mmCIF file of C-alpha atoms and ligand atoms in Angstrom:
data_model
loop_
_atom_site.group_PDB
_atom_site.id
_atom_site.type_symbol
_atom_site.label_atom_id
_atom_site.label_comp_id
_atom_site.label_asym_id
_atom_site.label_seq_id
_atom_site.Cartn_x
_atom_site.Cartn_y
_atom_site.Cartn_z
ATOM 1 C CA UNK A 8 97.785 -120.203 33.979
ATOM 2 C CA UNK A 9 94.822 -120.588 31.431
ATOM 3 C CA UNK A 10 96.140 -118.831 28.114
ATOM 4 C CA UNK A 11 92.514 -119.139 26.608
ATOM 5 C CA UNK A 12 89.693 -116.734 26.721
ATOM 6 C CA UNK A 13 86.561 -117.291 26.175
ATOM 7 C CA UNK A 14 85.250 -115.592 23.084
ATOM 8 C CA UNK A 15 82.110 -113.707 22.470
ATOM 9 C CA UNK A 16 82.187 -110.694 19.352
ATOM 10 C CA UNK A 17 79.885 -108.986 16.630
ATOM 11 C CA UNK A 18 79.454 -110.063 13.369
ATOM 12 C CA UNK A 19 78.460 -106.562 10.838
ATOM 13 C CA UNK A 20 79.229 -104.598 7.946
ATOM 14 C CA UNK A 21 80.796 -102.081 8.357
ATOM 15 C CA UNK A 22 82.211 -103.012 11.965
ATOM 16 C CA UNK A 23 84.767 -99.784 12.458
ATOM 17 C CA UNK A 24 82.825 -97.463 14.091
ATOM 18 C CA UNK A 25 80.974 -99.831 16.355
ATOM 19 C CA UNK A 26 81.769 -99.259 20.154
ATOM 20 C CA UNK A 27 80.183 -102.613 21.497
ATOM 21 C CA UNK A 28 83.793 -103.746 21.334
ATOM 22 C CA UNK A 29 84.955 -101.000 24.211
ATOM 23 C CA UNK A 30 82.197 -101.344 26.459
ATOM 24 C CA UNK A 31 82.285 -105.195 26.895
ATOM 25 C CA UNK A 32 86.247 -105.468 26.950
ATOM 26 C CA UNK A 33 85.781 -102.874 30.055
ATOM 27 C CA UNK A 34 83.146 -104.484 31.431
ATOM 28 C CA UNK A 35 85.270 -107.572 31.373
ATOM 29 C CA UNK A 36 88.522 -105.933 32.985
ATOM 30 C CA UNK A 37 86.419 -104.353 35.732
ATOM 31 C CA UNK A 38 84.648 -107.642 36.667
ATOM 32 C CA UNK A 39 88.283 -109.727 36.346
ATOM 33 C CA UNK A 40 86.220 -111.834 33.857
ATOM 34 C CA UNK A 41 88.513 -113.889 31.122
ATOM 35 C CA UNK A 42 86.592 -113.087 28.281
ATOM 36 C CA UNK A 43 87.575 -111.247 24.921
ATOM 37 C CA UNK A 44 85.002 -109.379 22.338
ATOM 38 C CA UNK A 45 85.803 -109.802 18.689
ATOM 39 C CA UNK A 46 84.807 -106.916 16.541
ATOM 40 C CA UNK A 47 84.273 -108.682 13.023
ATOM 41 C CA UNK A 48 83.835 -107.361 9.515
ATOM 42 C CA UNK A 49 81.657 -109.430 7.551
ATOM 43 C CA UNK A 50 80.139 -109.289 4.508
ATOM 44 C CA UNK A 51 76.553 -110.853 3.598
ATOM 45 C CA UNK A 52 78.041 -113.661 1.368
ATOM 46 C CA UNK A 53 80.056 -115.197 3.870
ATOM 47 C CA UNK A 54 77.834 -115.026 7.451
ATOM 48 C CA UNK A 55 77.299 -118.958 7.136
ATOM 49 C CA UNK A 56 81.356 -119.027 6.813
ATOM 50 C CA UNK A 57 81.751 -116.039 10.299
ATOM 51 C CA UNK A 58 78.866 -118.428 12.009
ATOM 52 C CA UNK A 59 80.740 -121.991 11.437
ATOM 53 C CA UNK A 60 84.123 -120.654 12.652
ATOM 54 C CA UNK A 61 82.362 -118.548 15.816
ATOM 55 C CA UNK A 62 81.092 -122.044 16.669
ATOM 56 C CA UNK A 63 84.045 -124.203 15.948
ATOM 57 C CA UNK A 64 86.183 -121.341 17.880
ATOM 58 C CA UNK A 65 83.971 -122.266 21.151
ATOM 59 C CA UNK A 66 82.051 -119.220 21.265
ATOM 60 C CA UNK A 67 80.008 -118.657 23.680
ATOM 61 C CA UNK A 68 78.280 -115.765 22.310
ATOM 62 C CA UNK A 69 77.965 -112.974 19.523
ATOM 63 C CA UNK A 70 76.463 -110.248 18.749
ATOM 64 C CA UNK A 71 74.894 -109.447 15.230
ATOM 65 C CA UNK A 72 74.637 -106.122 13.673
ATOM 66 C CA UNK A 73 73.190 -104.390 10.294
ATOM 67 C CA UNK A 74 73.296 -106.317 7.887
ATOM 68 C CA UNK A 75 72.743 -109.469 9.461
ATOM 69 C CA UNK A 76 70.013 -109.547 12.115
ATOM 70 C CA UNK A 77 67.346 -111.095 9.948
ATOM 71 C CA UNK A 78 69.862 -113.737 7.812
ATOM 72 C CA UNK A 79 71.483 -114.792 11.438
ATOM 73 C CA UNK A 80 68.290 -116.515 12.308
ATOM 74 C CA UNK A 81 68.605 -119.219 9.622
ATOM 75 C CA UNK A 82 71.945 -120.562 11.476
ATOM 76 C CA UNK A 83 70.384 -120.790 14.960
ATOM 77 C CA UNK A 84 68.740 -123.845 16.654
ATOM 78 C CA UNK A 85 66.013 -121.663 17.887
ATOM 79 C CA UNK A 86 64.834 -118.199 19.124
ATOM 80 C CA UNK A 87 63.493 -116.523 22.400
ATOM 81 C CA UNK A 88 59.977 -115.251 22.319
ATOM 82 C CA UNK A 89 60.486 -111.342 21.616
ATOM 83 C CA UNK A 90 63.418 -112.023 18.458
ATOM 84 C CA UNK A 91 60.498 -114.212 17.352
ATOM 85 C CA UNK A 92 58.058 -111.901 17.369
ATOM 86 C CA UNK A 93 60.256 -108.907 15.877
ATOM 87 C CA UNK A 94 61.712 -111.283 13.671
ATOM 88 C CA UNK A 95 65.354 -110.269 14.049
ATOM 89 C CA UNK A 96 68.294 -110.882 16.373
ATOM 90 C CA UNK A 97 70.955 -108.734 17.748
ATOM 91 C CA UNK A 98 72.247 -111.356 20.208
ATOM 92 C CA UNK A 99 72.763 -114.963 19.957
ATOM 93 C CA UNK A 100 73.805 -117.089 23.421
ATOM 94 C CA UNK A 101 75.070 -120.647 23.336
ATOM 95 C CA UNK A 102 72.324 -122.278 26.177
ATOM 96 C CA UNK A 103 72.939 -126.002 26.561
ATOM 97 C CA UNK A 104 74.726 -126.514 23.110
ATOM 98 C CA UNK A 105 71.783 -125.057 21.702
ATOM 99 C CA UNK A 106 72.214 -121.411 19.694
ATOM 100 C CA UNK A 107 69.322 -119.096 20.602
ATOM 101 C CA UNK A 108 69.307 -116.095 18.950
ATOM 102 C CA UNK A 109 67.594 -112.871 21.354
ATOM 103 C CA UNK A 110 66.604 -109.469 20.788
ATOM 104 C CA UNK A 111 68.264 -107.096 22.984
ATOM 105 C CA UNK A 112 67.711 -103.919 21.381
ATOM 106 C CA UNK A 113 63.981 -103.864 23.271
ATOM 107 C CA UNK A 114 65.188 -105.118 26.184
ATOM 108 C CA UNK A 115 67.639 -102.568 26.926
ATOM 109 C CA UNK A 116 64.907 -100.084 26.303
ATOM 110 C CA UNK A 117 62.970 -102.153 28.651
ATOM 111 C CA UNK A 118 65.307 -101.975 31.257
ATOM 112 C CA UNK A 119 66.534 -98.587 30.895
ATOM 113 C CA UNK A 120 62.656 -97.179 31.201
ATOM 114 C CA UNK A 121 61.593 -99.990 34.241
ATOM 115 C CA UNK A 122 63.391 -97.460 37.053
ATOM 116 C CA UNK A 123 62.022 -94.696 35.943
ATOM 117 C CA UNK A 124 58.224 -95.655 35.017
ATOM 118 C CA UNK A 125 56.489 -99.190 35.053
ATOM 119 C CA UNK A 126 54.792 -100.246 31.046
ATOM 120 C CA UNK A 127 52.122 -102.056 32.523
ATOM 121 C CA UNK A 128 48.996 -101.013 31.878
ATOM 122 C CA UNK A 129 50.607 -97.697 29.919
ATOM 123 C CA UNK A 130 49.891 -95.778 26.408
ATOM 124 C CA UNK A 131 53.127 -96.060 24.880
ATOM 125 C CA UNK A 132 53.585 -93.495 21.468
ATOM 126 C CA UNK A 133 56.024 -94.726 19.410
ATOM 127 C CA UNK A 134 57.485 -92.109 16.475
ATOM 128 C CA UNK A 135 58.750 -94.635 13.853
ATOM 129 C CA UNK A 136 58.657 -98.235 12.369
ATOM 130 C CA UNK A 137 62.160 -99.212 11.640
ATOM 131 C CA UNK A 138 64.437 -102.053 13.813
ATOM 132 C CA UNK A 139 64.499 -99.794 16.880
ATOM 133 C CA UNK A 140 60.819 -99.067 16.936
ATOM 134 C CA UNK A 141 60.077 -102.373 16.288
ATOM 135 C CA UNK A 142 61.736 -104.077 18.912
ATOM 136 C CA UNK A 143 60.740 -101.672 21.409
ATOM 137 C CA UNK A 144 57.213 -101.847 20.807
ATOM 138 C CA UNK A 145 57.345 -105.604 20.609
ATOM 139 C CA UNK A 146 58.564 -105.753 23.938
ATOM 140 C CA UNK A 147 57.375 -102.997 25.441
ATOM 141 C CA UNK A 148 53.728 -104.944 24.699
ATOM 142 C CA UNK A 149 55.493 -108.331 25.985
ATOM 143 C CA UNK A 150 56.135 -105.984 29.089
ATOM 144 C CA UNK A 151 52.263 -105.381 29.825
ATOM 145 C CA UNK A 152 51.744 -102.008 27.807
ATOM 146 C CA UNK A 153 47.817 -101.791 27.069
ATOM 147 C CA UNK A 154 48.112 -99.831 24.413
ATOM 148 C CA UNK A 155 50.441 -98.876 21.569
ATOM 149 C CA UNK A 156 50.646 -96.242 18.974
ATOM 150 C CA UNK A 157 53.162 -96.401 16.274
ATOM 151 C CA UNK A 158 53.225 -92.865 14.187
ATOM 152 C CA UNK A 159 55.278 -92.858 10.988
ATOM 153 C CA UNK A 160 55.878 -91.606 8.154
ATOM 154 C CA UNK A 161 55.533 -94.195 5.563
ATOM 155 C CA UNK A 162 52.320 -95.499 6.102
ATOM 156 C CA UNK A 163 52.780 -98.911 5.146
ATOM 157 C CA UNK A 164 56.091 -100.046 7.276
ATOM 158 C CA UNK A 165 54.097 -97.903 10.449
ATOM 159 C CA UNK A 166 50.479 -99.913 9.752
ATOM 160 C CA UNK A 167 52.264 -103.432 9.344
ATOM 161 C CA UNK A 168 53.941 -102.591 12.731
ATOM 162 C CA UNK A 169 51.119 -102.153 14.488
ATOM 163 C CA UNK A 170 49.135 -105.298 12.949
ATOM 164 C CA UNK A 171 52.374 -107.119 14.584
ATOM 165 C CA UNK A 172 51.628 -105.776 17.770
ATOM 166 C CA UNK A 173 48.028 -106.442 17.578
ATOM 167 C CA UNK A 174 48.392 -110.281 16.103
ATOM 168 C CA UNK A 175 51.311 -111.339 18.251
ATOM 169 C CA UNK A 176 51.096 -109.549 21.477
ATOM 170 C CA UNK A 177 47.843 -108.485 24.356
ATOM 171 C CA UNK A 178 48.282 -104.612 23.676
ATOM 172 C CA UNK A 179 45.924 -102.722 21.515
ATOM 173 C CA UNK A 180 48.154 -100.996 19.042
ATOM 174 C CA UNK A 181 47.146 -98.546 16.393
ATOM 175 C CA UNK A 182 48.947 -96.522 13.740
ATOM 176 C CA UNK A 183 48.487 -92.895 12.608
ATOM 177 C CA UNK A 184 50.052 -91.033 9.704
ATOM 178 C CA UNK A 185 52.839 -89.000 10.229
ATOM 179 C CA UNK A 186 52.785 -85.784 8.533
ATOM 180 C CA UNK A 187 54.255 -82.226 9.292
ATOM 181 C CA UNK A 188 54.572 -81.808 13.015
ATOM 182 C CA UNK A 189 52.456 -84.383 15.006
ATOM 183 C CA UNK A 190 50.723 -83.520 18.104
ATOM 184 C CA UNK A 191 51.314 -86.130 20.225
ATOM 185 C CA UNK A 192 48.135 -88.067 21.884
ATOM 186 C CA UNK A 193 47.510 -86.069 25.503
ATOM 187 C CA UNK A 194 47.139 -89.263 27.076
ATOM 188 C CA UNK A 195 50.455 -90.592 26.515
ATOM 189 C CA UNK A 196 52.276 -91.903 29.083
ATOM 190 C CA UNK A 197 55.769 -92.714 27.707
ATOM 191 C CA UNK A 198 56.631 -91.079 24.463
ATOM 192 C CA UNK A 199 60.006 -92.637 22.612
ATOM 193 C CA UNK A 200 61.683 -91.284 19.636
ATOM 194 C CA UNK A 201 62.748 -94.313 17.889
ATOM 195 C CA UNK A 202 63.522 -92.522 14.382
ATOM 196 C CA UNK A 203 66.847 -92.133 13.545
ATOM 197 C CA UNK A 204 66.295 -88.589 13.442
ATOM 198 C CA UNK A 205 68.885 -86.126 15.496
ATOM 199 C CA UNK A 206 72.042 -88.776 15.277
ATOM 200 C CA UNK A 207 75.310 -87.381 15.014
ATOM 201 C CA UNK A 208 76.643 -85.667 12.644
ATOM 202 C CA UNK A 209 72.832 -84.885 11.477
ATOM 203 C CA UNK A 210 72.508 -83.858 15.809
ATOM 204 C CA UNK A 211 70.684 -80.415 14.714
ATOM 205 C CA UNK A 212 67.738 -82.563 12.358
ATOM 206 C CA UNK A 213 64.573 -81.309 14.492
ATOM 207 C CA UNK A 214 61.681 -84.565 15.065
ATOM 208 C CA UNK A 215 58.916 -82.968 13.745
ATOM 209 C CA UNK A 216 56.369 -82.905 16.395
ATOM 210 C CA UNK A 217 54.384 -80.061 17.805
ATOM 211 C CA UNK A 218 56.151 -78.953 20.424
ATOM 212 C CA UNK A 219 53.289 -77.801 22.883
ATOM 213 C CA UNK A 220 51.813 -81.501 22.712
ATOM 214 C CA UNK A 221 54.272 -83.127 25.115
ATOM 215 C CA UNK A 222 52.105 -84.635 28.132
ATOM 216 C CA UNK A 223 54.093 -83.108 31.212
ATOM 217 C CA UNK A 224 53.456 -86.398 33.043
ATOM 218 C CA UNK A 225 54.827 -88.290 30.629
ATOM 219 C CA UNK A 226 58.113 -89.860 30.076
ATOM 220 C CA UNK A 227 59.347 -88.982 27.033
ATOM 221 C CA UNK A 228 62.640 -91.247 25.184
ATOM 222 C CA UNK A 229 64.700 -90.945 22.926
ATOM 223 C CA UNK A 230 66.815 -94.106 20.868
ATOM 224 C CA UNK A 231 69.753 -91.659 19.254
ATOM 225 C CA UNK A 232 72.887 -92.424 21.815
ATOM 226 C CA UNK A 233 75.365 -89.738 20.217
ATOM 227 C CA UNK A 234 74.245 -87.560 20.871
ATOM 228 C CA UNK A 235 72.811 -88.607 24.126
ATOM 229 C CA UNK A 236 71.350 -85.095 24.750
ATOM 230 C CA UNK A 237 68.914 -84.325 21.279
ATOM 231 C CA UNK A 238 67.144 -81.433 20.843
ATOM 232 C CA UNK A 239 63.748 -83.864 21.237
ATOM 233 C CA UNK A 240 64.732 -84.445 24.793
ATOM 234 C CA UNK A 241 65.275 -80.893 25.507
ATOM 235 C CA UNK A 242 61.951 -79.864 24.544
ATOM 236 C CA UNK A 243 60.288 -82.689 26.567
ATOM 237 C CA UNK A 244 62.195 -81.402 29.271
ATOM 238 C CA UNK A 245 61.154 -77.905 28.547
ATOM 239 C CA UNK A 246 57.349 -79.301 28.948
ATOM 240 C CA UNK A 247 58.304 -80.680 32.315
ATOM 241 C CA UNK A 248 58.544 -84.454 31.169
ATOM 242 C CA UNK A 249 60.929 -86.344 32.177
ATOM 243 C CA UNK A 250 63.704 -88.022 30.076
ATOM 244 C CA UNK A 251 65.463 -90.597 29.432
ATOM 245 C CA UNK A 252 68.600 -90.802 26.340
ATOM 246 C CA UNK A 253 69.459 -93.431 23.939
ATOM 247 C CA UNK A 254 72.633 -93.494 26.034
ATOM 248 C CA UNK A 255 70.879 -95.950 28.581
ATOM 249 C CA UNK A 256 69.495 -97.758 26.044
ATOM 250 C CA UNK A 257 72.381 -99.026 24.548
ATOM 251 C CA UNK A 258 74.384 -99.655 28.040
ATOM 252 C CA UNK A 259 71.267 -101.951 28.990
ATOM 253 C CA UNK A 260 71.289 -103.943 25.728
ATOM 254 C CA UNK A 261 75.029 -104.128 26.358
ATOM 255 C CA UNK A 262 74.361 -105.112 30.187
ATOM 256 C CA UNK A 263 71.894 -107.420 29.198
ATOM 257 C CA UNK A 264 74.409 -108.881 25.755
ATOM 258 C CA UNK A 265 76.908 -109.130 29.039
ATOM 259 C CA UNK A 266 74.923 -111.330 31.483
ATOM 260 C CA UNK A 267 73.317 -114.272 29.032
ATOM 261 C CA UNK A 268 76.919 -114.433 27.988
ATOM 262 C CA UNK A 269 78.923 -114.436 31.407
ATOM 263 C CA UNK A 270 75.942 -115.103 33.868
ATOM 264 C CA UNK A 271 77.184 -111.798 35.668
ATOM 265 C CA UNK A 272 75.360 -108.563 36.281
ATOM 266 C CA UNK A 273 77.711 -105.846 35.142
ATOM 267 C CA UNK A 274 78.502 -102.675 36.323
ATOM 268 C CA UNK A 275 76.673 -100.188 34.115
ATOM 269 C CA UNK A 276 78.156 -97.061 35.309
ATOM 270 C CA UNK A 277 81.669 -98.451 34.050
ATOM 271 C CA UNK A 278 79.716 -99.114 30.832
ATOM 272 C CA UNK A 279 78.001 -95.764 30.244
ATOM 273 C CA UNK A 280 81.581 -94.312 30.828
ATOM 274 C CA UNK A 281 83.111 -95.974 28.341
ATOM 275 C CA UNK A 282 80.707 -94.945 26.189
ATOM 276 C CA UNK A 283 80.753 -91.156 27.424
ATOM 277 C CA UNK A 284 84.405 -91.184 26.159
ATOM 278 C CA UNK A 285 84.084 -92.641 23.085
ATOM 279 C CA UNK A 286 81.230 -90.506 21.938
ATOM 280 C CA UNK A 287 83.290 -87.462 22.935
ATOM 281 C CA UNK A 288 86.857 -88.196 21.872
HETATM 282 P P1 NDP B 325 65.612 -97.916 10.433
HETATM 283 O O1 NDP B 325 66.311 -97.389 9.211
HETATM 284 O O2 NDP B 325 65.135 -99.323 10.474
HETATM 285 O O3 NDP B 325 64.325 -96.974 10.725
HETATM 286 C C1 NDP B 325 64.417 -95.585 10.695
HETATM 287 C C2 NDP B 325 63.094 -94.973 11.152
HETATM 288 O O4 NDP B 325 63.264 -93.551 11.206
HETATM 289 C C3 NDP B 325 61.929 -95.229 10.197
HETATM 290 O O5 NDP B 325 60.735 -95.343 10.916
HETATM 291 C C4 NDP B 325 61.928 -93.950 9.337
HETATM 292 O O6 NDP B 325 60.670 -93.651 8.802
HETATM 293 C C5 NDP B 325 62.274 -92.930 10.400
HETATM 294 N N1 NDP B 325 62.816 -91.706 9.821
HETATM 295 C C6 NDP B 325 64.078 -91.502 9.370
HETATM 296 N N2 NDP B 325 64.216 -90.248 8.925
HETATM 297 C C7 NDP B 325 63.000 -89.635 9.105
HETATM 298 C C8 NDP B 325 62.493 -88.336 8.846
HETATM 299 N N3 NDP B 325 63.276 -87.383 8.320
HETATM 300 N N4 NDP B 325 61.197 -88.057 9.163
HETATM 301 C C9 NDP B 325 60.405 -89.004 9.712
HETATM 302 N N5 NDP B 325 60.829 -90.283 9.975
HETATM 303 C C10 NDP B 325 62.106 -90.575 9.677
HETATM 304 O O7 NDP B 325 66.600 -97.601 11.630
HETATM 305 P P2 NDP B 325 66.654 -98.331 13.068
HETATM 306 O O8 NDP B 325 65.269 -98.471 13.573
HETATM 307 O O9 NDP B 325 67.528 -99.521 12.995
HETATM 308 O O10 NDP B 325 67.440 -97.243 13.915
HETATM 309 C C11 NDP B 325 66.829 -96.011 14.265
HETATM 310 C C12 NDP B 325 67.751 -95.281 15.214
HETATM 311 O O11 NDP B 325 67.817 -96.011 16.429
HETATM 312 C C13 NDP B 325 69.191 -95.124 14.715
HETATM 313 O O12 NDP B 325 69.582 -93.778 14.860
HETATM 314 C C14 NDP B 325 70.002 -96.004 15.641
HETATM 315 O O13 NDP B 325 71.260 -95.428 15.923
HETATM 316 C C15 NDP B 325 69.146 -96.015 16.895
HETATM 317 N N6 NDP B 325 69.331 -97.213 17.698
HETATM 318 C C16 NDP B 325 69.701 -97.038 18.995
HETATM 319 C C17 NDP B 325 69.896 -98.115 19.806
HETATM 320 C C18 NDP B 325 70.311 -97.884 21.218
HETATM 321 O O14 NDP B 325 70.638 -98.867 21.887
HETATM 322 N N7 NDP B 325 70.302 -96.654 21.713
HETATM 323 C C19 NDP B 325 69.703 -99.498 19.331
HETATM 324 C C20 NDP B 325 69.253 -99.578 17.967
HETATM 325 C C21 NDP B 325 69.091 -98.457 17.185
HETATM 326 P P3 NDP B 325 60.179 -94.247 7.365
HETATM 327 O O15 NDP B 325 59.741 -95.661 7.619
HETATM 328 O O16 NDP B 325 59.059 -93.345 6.994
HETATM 329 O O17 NDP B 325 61.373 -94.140 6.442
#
């Protein structure tokens, strides 16, 4: 018998209502793996203290939530290119007794949209500049997008995204105001909310974009996972886009969390489940 799992976990603030905890502990079960996920609640003054015990626990990996994915990256022995780039973490993995902190957040995005449309060589419109926005853009440009456009609505946070993506990255990105409802560029050819606009309990908050300006070839995307149907997706749908919910963002970042940690591909349907239930009960 081996009475010891190995650990992986989340270090935030608040930690209660984070569900990362029920997806990977199914995940887990389902793939016979003997791993546990630690849901931890801690504060800014004492991540140096969470990090130090994570590593003398053995570890393996963790993920890090608001507040922490910017301080994390000062108790890490290095970082993969896109976390670099975005300059935060969500994900650190213990490779070779070496702590490399990752950006997942994009990456799930990444993989969620690869099935259902290629980036390369794509116009991707991006409606905000915050820590989803960011890392989707970053990587979405890692990914072979030509060109980016980041609209938001303050104009300094959406201009200094797009001089990221232009100094760090091949893709032409450029930035335009956001004000009143936005007609989206006709040429877009994946269109991703990436506000925090329409997230439960705020579901009925309308993005303010002009509803006649959806491409109908495009795929249009949207980051709010609960919930997973917004009222932005059913408009895009309405234009004959087609869709794709925060939902299968956040089971990829998950999926992707799961394999740098176990090496295993998991089962995403058992995943989104989970998360199905939990966003319902
Ligand atoms: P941030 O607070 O960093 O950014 C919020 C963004 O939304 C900013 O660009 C902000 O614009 C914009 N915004 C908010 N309210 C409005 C409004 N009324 N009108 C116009 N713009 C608005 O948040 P995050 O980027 O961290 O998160 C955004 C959303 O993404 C959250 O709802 C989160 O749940 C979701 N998310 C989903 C993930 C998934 O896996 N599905 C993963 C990570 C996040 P401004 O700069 O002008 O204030």
């Amino acid at each position: 018998m081996n009475f010891l799992p190995t650990l992986t976990g989340s270090l935030s603030q608040p930690a209660a209502d984070n569900p990362t905890v029920a997806i990977m502990e199914a995940a887990y079960a389902h793939h016979g793996l003997h791993y546990r996920y630690i849901n931890m609640d801690v504060p800014p003054e004492l991540l140096a203290d969470a990090v130090r015990g994570a590593k003398a626990q053995g570890y393996v990996g963790f993920n890090c939530s608001l507040p922490h994915k910017v301080a994390i990256i000062e108790h890490l022995d290095g970082l993969a290119e896109s976390a670099r780039i975005i300059g935060a973490v969500n994900c650190a993995v213990k490779r070779n007794g070496r702590w490399i902190g990752e950006n997942t957040d994009g990456k799930g995005f990444l993989h969620s949209l690869t099935p259902v449309v290629d980036p390369t060589r794509k116009h991707v419109v991006i409606l905000g500049a915050g820590g989803a926005a960011r890392a989707i853009a970053v990587e979405l440009a890692l990914a072979g997008a030509t060109r980016v456009t980041i609209a938001n609505r303050a104009r300094e946070r959406g201009q200094e995204l797009a001089d990221l993506v232009n100094g760090k990255t091949d893709a032409k990105a450029s930035f335009i105001p956001w004000e009143g409802n936005l007609p989206l560029p006709a040429d877009a050819d994946v269109v991703v909310n990436a506000t925090s606009i329409g997230l439960a309990p705020d579901w009925q908050a309308r993005v303010p974009v002009q509803a006649d300006s959806f491409p109908a070839h495009a795929v249009v995307a949207d980051v709010i996972p609960n919930p997973p149907r917004t009222l932005f997706l059913g408009e895009a749908e309405a234009r004959g886009c087609r869709i794709l919910d925060g939902l299968g963002m956040l089971v990829n970042q998950a999926a992707t969390n799961f394999a740098f940690w176990t090496g295993v591909e998991p089962d995403k349907d058992v995943m989104r489940r989970v998360l199905e239930q939990v966003f319902t009960a």
